CSV table of C-alpha atoms in Angstrom, one decimal:
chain,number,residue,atom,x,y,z
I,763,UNK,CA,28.8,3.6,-42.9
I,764,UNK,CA,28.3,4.0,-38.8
I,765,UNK,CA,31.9,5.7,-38.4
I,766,UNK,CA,31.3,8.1,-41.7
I,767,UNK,CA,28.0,9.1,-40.5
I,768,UNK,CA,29.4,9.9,-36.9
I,769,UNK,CA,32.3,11.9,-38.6
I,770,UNK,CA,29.4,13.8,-40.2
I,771,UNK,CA,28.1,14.7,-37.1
I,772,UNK,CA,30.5,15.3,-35.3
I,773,UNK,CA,31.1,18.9,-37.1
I,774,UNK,CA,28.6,20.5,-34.9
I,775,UNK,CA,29.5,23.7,-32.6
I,776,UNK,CA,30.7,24.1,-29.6
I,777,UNK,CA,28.5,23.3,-26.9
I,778,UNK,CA,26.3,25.8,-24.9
I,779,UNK,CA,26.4,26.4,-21.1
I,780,UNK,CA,23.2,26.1,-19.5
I,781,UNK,CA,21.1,29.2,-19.3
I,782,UNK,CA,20.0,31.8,-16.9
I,783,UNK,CA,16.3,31.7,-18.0
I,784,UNK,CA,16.0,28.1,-17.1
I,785,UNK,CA,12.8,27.5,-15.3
I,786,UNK,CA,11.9,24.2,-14.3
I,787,UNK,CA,8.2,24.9,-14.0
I,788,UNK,CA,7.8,25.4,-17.8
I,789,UNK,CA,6.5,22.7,-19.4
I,790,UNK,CA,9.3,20.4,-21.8
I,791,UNK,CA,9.1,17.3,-23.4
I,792,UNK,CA,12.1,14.7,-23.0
I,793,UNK,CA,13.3,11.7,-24.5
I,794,UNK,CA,15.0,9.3,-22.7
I,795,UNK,CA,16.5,6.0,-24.4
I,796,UNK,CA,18.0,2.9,-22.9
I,797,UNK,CA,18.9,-0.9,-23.3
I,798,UNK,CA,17.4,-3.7,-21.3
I,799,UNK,CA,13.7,-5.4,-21.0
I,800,UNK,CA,10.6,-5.5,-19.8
I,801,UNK,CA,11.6,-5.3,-16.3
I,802,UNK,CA,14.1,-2.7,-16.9
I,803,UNK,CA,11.7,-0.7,-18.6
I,804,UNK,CA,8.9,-0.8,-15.6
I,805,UNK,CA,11.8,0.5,-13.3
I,806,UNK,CA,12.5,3.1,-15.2
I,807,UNK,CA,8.8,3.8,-15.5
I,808,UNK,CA,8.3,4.0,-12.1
I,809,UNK,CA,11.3,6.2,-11.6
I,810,UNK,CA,10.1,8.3,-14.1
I,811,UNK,CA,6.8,9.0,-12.2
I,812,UNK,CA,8.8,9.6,-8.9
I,813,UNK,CA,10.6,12.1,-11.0
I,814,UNK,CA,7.5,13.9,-12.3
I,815,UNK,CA,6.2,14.5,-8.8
I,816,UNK,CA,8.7,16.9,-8.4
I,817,UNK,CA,8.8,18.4,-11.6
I,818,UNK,CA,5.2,18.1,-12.7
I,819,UNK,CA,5.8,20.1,-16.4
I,820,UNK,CA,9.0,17.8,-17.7
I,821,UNK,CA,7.2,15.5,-19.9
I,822,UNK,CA,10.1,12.0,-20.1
I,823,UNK,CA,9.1,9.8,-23.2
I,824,UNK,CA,10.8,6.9,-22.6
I,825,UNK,CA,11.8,4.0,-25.2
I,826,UNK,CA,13.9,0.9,-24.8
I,827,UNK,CA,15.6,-1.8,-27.2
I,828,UNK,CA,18.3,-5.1,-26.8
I,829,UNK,CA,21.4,-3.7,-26.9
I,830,UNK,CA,22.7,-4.7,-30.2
I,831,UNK,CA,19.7,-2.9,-31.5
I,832,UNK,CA,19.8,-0.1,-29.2
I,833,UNK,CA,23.5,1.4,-30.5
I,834,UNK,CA,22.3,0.4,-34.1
I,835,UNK,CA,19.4,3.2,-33.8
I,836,UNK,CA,21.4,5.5,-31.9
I,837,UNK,CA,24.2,5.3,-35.0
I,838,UNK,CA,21.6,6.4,-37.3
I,839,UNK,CA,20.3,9.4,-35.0
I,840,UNK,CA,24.0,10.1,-34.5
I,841,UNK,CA,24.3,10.8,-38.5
I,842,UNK,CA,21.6,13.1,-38.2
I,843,UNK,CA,22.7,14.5,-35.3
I,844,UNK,CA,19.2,14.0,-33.4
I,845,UNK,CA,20.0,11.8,-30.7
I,846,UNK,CA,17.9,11.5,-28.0
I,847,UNK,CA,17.9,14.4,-24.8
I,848,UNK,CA,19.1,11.5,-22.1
I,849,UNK,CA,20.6,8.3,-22.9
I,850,UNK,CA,21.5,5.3,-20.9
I,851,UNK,CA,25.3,4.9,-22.1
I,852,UNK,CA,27.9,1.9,-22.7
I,853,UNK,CA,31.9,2.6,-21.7
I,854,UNK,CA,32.6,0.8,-25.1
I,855,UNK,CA,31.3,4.0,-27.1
I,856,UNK,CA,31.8,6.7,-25.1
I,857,UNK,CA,35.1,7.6,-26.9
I,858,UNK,CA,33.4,7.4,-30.3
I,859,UNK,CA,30.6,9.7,-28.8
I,860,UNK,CA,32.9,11.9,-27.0
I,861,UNK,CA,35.3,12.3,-30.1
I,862,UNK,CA,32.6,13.3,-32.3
I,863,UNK,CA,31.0,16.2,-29.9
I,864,UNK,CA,27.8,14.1,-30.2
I,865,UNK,CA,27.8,14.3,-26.2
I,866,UNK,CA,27.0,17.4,-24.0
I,867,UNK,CA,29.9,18.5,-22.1
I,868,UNK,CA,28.2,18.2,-18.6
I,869,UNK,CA,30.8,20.1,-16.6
I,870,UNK,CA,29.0,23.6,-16.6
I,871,UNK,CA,25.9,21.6,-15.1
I,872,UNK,CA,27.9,19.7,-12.2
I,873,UNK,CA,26.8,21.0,-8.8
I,874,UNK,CA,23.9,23.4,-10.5
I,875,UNK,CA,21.3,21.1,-12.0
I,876,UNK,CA,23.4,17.6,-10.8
I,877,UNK,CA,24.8,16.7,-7.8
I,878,UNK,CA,28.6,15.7,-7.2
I,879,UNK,CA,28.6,14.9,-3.3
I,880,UNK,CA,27.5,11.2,-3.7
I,881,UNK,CA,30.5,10.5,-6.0
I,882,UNK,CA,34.2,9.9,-5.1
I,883,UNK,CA,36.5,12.0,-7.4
I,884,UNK,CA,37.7,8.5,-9.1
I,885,UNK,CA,34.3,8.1,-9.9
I,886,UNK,CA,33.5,11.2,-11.4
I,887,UNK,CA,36.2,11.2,-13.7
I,888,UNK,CA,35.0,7.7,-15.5
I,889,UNK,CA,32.8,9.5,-18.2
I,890,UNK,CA,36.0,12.0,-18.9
I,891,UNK,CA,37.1,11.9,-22.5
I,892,UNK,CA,40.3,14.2,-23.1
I,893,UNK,CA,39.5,16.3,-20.5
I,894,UNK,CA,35.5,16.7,-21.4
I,895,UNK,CA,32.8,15.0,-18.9
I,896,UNK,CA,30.8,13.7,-21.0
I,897,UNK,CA,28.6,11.1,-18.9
I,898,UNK,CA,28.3,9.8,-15.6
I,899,UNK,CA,28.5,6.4,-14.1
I,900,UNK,CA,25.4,4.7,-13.0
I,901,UNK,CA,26.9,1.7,-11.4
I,902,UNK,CA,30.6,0.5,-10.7
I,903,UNK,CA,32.4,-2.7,-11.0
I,904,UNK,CA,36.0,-3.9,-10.7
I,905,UNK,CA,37.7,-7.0,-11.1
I,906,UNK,CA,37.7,-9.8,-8.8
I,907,UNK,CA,38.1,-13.4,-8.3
I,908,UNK,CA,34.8,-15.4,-8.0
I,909,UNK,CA,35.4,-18.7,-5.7
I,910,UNK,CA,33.1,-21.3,-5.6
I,911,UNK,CA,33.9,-22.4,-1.8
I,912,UNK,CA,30.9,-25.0,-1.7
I,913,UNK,CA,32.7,-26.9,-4.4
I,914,UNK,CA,36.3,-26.6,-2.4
I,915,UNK,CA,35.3,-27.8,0.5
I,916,UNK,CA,33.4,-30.7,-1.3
I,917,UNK,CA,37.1,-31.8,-3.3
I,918,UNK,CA,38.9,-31.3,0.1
I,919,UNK,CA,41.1,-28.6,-0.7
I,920,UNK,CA,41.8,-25.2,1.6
I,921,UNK,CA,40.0,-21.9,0.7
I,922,UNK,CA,42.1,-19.5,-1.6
I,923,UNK,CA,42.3,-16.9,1.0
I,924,UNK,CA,42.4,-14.0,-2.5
I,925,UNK,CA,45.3,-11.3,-2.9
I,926,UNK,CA,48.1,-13.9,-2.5
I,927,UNK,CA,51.1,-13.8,-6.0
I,928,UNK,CA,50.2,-15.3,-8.9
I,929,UNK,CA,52.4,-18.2,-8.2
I,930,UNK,CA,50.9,-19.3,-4.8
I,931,UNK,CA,47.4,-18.8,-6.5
I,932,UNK,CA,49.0,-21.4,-9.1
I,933,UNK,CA,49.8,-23.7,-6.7
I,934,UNK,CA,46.4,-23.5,-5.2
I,935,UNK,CA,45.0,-24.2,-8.2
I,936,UNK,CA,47.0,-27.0,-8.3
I,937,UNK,CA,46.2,-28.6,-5.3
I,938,UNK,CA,42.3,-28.3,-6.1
I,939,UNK,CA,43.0,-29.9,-9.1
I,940,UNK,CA,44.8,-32.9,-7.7
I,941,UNK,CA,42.3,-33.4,-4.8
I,942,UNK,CA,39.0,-32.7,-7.7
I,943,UNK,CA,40.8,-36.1,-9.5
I,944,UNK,CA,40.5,-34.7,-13.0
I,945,UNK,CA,36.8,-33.8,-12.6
I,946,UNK,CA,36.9,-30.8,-10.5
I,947,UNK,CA,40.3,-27.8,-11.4
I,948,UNK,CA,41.1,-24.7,-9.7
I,949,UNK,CA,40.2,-22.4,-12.4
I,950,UNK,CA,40.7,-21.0,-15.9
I,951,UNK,CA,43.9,-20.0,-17.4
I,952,UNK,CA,44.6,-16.4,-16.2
I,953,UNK,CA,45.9,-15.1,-19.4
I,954,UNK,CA,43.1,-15.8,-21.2
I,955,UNK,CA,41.5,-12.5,-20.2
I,956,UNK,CA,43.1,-8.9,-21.4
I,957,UNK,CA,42.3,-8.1,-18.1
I,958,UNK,CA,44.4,-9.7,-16.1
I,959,UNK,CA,47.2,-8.3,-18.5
I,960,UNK,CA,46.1,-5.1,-18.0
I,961,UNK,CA,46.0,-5.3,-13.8
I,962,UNK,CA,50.0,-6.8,-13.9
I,963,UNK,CA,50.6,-3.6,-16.8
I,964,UNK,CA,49.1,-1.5,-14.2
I,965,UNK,CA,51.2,-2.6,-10.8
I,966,UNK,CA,54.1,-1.2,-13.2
I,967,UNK,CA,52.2,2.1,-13.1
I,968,UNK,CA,50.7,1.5,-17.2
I,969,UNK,CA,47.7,1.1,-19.0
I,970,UNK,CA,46.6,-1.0,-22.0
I,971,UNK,CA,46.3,2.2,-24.0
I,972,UNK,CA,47.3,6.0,-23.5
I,973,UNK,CA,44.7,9.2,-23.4
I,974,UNK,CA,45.7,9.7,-26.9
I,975,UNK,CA,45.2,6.0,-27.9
I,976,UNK,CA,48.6,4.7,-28.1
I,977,UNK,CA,49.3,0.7,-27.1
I,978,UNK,CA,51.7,0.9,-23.6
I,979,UNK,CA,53.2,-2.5,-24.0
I,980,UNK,CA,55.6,-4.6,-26.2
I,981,UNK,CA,55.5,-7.6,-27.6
I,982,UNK,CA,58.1,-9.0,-25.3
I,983,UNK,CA,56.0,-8.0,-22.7
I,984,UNK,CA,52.8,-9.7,-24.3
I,985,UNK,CA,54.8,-12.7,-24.9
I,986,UNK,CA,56.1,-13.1,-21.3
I,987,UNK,CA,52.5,-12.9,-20.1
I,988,UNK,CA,51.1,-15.8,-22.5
I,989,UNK,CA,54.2,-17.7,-21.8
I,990,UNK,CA,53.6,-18.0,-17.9
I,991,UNK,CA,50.2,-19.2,-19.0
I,992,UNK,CA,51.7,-22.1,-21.3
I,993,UNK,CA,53.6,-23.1,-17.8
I,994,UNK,CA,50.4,-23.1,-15.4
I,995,UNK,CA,48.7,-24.8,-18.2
I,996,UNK,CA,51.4,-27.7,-18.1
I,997,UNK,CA,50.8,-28.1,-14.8
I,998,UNK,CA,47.5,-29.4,-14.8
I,999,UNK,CA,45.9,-27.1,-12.6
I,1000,UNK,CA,44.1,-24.9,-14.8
I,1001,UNK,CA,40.9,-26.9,-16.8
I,1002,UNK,CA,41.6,-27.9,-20.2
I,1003,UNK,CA,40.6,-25.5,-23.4
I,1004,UNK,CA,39.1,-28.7,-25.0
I,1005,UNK,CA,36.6,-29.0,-21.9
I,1006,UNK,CA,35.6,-25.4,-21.5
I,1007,UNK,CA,34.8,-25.6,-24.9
I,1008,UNK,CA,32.5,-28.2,-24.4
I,1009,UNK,CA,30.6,-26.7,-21.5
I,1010,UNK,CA,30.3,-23.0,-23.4
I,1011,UNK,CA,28.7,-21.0,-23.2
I,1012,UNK,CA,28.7,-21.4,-20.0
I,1013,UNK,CA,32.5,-20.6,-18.2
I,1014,UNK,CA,34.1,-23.2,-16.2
I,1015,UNK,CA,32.8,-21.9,-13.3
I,1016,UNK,CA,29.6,-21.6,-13.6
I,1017,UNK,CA,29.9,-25.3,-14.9
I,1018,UNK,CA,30.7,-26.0,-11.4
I,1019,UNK,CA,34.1,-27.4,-12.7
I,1020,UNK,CA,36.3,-24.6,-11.6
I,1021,UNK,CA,36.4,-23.3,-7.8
I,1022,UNK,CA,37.8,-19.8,-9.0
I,1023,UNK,CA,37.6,-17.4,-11.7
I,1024,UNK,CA,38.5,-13.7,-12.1
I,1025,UNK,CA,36.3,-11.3,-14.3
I,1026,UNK,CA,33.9,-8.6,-12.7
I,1027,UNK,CA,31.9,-8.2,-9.7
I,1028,UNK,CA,28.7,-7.8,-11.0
I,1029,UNK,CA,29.2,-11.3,-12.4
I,1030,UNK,CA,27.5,-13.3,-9.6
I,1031,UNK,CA,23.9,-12.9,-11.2
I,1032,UNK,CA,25.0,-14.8,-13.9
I,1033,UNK,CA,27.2,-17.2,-12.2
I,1034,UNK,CA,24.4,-18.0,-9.5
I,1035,UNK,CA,21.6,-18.7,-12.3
I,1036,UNK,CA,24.6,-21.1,-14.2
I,1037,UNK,CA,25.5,-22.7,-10.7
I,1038,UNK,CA,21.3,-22.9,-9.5
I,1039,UNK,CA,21.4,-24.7,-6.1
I,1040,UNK,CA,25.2,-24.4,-5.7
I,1041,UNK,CA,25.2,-20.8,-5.5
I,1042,UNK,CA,25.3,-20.6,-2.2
I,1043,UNK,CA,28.7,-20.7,-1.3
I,1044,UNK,CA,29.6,-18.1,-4.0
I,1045,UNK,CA,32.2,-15.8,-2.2
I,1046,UNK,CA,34.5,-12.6,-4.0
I,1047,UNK,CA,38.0,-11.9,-3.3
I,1048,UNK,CA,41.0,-10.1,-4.3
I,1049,UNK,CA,43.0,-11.1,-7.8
I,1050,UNK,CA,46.6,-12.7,-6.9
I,1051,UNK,CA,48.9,-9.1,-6.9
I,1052,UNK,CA,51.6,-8.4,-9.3
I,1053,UNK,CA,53.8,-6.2,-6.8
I,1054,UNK,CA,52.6,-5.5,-3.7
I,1055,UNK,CA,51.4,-2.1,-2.9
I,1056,UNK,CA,50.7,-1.4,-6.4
I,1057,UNK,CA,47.2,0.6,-7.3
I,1058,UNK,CA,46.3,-2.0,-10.2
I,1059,UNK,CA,42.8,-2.3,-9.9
I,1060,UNK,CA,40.3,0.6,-10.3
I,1061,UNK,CA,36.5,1.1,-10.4
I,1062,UNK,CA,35.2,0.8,-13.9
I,1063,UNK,CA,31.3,1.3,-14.8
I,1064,UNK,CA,28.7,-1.3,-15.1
I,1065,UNK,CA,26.8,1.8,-17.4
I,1066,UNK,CA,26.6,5.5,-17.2
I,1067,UNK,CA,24.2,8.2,-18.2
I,1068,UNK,CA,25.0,11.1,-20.9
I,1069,UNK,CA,23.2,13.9,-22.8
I,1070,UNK,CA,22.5,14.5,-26.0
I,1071,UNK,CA,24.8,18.0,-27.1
I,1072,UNK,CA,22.1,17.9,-29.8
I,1073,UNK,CA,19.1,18.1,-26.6
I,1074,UNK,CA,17.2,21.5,-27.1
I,1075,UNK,CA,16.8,21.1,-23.0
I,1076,UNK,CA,20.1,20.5,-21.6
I,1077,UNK,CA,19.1,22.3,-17.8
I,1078,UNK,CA,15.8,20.1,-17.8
I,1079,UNK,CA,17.9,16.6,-19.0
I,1080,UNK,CA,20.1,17.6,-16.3
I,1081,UNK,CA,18.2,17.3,-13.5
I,1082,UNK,CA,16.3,14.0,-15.0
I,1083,UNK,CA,20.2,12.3,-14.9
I,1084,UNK,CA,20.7,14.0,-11.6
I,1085,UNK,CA,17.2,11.8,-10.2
I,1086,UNK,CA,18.2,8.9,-11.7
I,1087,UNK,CA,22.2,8.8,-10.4
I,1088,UNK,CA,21.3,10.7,-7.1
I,1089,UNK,CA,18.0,10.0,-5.4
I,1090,UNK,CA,17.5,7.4,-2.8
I,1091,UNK,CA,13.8,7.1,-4.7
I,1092,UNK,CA,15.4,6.1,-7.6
I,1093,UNK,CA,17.6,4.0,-6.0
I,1094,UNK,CA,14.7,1.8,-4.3
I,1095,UNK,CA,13.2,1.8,-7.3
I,1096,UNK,CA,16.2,0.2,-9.2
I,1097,UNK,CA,17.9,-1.5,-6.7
I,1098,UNK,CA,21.2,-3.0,-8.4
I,1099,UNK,CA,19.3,-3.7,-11.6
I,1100,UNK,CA,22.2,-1.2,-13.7
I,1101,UNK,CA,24.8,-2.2,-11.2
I,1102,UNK,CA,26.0,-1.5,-7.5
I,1103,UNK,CA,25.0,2.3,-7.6
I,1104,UNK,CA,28.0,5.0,-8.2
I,1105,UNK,CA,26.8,7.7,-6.2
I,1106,UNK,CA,26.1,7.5,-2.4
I,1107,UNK,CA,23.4,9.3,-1.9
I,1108,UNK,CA,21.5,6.8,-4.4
I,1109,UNK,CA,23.0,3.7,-2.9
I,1110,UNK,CA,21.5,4.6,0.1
I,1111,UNK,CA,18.3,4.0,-1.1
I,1112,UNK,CA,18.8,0.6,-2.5
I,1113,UNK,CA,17.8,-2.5,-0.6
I,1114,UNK,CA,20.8,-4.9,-1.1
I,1115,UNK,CA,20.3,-8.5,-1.6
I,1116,UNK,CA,23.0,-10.9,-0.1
I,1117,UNK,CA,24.9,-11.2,-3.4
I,1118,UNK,CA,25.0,-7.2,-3.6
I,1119,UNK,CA,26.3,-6.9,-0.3
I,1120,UNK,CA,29.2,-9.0,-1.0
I,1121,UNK,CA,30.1,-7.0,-4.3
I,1122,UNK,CA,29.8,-3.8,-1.8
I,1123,UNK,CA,31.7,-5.6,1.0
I,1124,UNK,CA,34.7,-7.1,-2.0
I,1125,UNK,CA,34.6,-3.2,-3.2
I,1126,UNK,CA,35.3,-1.7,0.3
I,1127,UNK,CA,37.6,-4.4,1.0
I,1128,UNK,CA,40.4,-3.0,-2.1
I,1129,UNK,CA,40.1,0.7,-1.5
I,1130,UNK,CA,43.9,0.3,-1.1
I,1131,UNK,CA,44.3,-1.4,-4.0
I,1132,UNK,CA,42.2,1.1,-6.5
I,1133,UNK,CA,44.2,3.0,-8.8
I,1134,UNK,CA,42.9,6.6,-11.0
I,1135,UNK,CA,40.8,4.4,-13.6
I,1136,UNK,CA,42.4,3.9,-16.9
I,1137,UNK,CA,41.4,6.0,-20.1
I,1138,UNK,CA,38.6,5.5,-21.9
I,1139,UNK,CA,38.8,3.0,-23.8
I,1140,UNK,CA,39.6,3.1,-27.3
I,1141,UNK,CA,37.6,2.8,-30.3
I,1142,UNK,CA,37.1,-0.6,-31.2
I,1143,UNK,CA,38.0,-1.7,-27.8
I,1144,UNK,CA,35.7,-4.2,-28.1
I,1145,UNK,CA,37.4,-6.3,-31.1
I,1146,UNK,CA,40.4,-6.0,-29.4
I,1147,UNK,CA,39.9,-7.6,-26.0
I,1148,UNK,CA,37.8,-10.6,-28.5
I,1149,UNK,CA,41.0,-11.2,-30.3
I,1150,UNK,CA,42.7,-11.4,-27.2
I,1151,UNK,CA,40.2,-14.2,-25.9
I,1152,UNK,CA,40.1,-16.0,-28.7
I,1153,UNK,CA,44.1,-16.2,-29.4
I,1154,UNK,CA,44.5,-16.9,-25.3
I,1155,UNK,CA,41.9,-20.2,-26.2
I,1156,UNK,CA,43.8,-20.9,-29.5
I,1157,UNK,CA,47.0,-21.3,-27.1
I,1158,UNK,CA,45.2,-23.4,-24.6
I,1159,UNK,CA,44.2,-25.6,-27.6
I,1160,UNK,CA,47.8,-25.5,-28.8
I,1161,UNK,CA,46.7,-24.4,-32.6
I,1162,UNK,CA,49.4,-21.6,-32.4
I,1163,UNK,CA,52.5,-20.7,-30.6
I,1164,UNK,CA,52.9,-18.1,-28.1
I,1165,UNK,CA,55.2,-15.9,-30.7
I,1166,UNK,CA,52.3,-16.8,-33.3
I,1167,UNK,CA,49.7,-15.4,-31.2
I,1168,UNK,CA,51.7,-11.7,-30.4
I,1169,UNK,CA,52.4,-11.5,-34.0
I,1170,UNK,CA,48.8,-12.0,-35.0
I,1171,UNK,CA,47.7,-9.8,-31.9
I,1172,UNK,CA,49.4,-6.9,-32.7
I,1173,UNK,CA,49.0,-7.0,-36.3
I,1174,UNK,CA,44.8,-7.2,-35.7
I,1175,UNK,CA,45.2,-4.6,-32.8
I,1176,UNK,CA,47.1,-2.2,-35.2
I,1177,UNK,CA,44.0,-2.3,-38.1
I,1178,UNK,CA,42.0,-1.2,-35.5
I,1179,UNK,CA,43.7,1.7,-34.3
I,1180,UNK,CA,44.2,2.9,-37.5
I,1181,UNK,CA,40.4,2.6,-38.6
């Protein structure tokens, strides 16, 4: 019902260019919508009021909802093509969105009513759906190995100095694993994530998908990548799929029974409540590289900001986003609530805690290593890399073989792309 009602909206026109006779004196009214809580919502409050003292006459009505519920209204809106003026976006719909023209297409306001200086041109071309910008990163992320060095040092083992080949990371793995006497394992099967697919696709100068949609690997090459997890499995170095099942849903890690595992940056909040008083000696390092050299990582963002191309007061909602990605006021007021800021200029006025500063420090740390980020992703993204997990935990559990699994991935990836 969602997709035909988006189809339906998506017949509007073209969308307008921002006009002369903008005057940011006259008084509008706003609405701005987003996902989060309480705390969440005061922030944006309070950035909101910043906001108004220097434009006094633009009215922001703000509302707020959990995020399931949040993309549930906005598919209703998007059927009646009365979306809200400024939205606090996800990456996961932004195709959808972008596809349907429900978006503005915010290049004719870049530099006028919002700033590009703060941004790196990697950065600005995140919200870019076939060649439209359609929104604007908030905050970045990119992935990264979380190490629990407290918990290394406590089994014995050396530190995993990060960035080493995926076999040398095995074999440190390994030797956790041996020194943590079946209690304690250097971390999770890697090829239970997509990602970590996706970042060895890359170092051979791929993607998961194409602009236009289109899978960029075989099933040979799917298969080799599940079958090197079947060998570190066999090792014993990785923790069992019947005791991460057991501990969920927390992760291994943050079950303090892994010393490593890769996901993204902006992961330690969550791992640091899990671990409580063992957070301490959380560190971030580089993933184990595929071929060195390669640009496999890349900057992906935590959420972004877009317009309504339905807004009746594109000039006015463009200076709102431009306050709430730009300003240093905005950035004190948020701090890395929606992630470690995208733009400079706001970044600069964000007070880092110590766990912030080391996703800043890990981000500086791989500018060699960031690639052009990969294209949107598709639609349905979101079922794909789920099928992904759970066939990756159906082979650690040995329920299906590694040919079983590509045939059953491709076959659920394919219904997808053709929805």
């Amino acid at each position: 019902m969602a997709s035909a009602a988006l189809l339906l909206a998506g017949c509007g026109g073209e969308p307008a260019g921002p006009s002369a006779d903008f005057d940011p004196n006259a008084p509008v009214t706003l609405d701005l919508a987003f996902w989060g809580n309480d705390t969440r919502a005061g922030f944006y409050k309070n950035a909101i009021a910043k906001f108004n003292e220097k434009y006094p006459k633009i009215t922001v009505n703000s509302t707020f909802l959990p995020f399931p519920e949040f993309w549930e209204k906005r598919q209703i809106e998007a059927a009646g093509r009365d979306l809200p003026d400024v939205m606090q976006f996800d990456y996961a719909y932004l195709r959808q969105y972008s596809q349907n023209r429900l978006l503005l297409d915010l290049k004719p306001y870049l530099g006028k009513y919002i700033k590009t200086d703060g941004f790196t041109e990697s950065t600005l071309g995140i919200g870019v759906v076939n060649g439209v910008t359609t929104a604007l990163p908030i905050g970045t992320n990119a992935w990264a190995m979380f190490t629990n060095t407290a918990l290394v040092t406590k089994t014995g083992a050396g530190a995993y100095p990060g960035g080493t080949s995926w076999d040398e990371y095995a074999t440190w793995m390994g030797a956790v694993a041996k020194a943590g006497g079946g209690s304690v394992w250097g971390g999770t099967d890697p090829t239970g994530r997509i990602q970590n697919f996706e970042i060895s696709l890359r170092a051979d100068g791929k993607n998961l998908f194409d602009d236009a949609g289109a899978p960029q690997f075989t099933k040979a090459e799917l298969a080799e990548f599940w079958g090197r997890g079947a060998q570190v499995r066999g090792t014993g170095a990785t923790i069992p799929t019947k005791r991460l099942l057991e501990v969920a849903p927390k992760s291994g890690f943050g079950a303090g029974l892994t010393t490593s595992e890769l996901t993204w940056d902006n992961f330690g909040a969550g791992y640091a409540g899990d671990l409580g008083a063992d957070a301490s000696g959380l560190a971030l390092t580089a993933p184990p590289v595929t071929k060195a050299g390669a640009k496999d990582l890349y900057l992906k963002p935590s959420m972004l900001h877009a317009i309504a191309a339905n807004s009746e007061h594109p000039e006015a909602s463009a200076l709102l986003v431009d306050f709430l990605l730009n300003s240093q006021e905005a950035g004190a007021v948020f701090g890395t609530n929606r992630g470690l800021p995208a733009s400079s200029t706001h970044l600069a006025g964000v007070k880092l805690d110590p766990l912030s500063q080391k996703i800043l420090d890990y981000e500086t740390s791989i500018k060699d290593r960031l690639g052009a980020a990969p294209p949107v992703p598709v639609v349905g993204y979101g079922s794909i890399e789920e099928k992904f997990r759970q066939l990756g935990e159906e082979l650690g559990l040995g329920t299906v073989t590694v040919e079983q699994a590509v045939d059953q991935f491709f076959s659920e990836m394919d219904t997808i792309l053709k929805k």
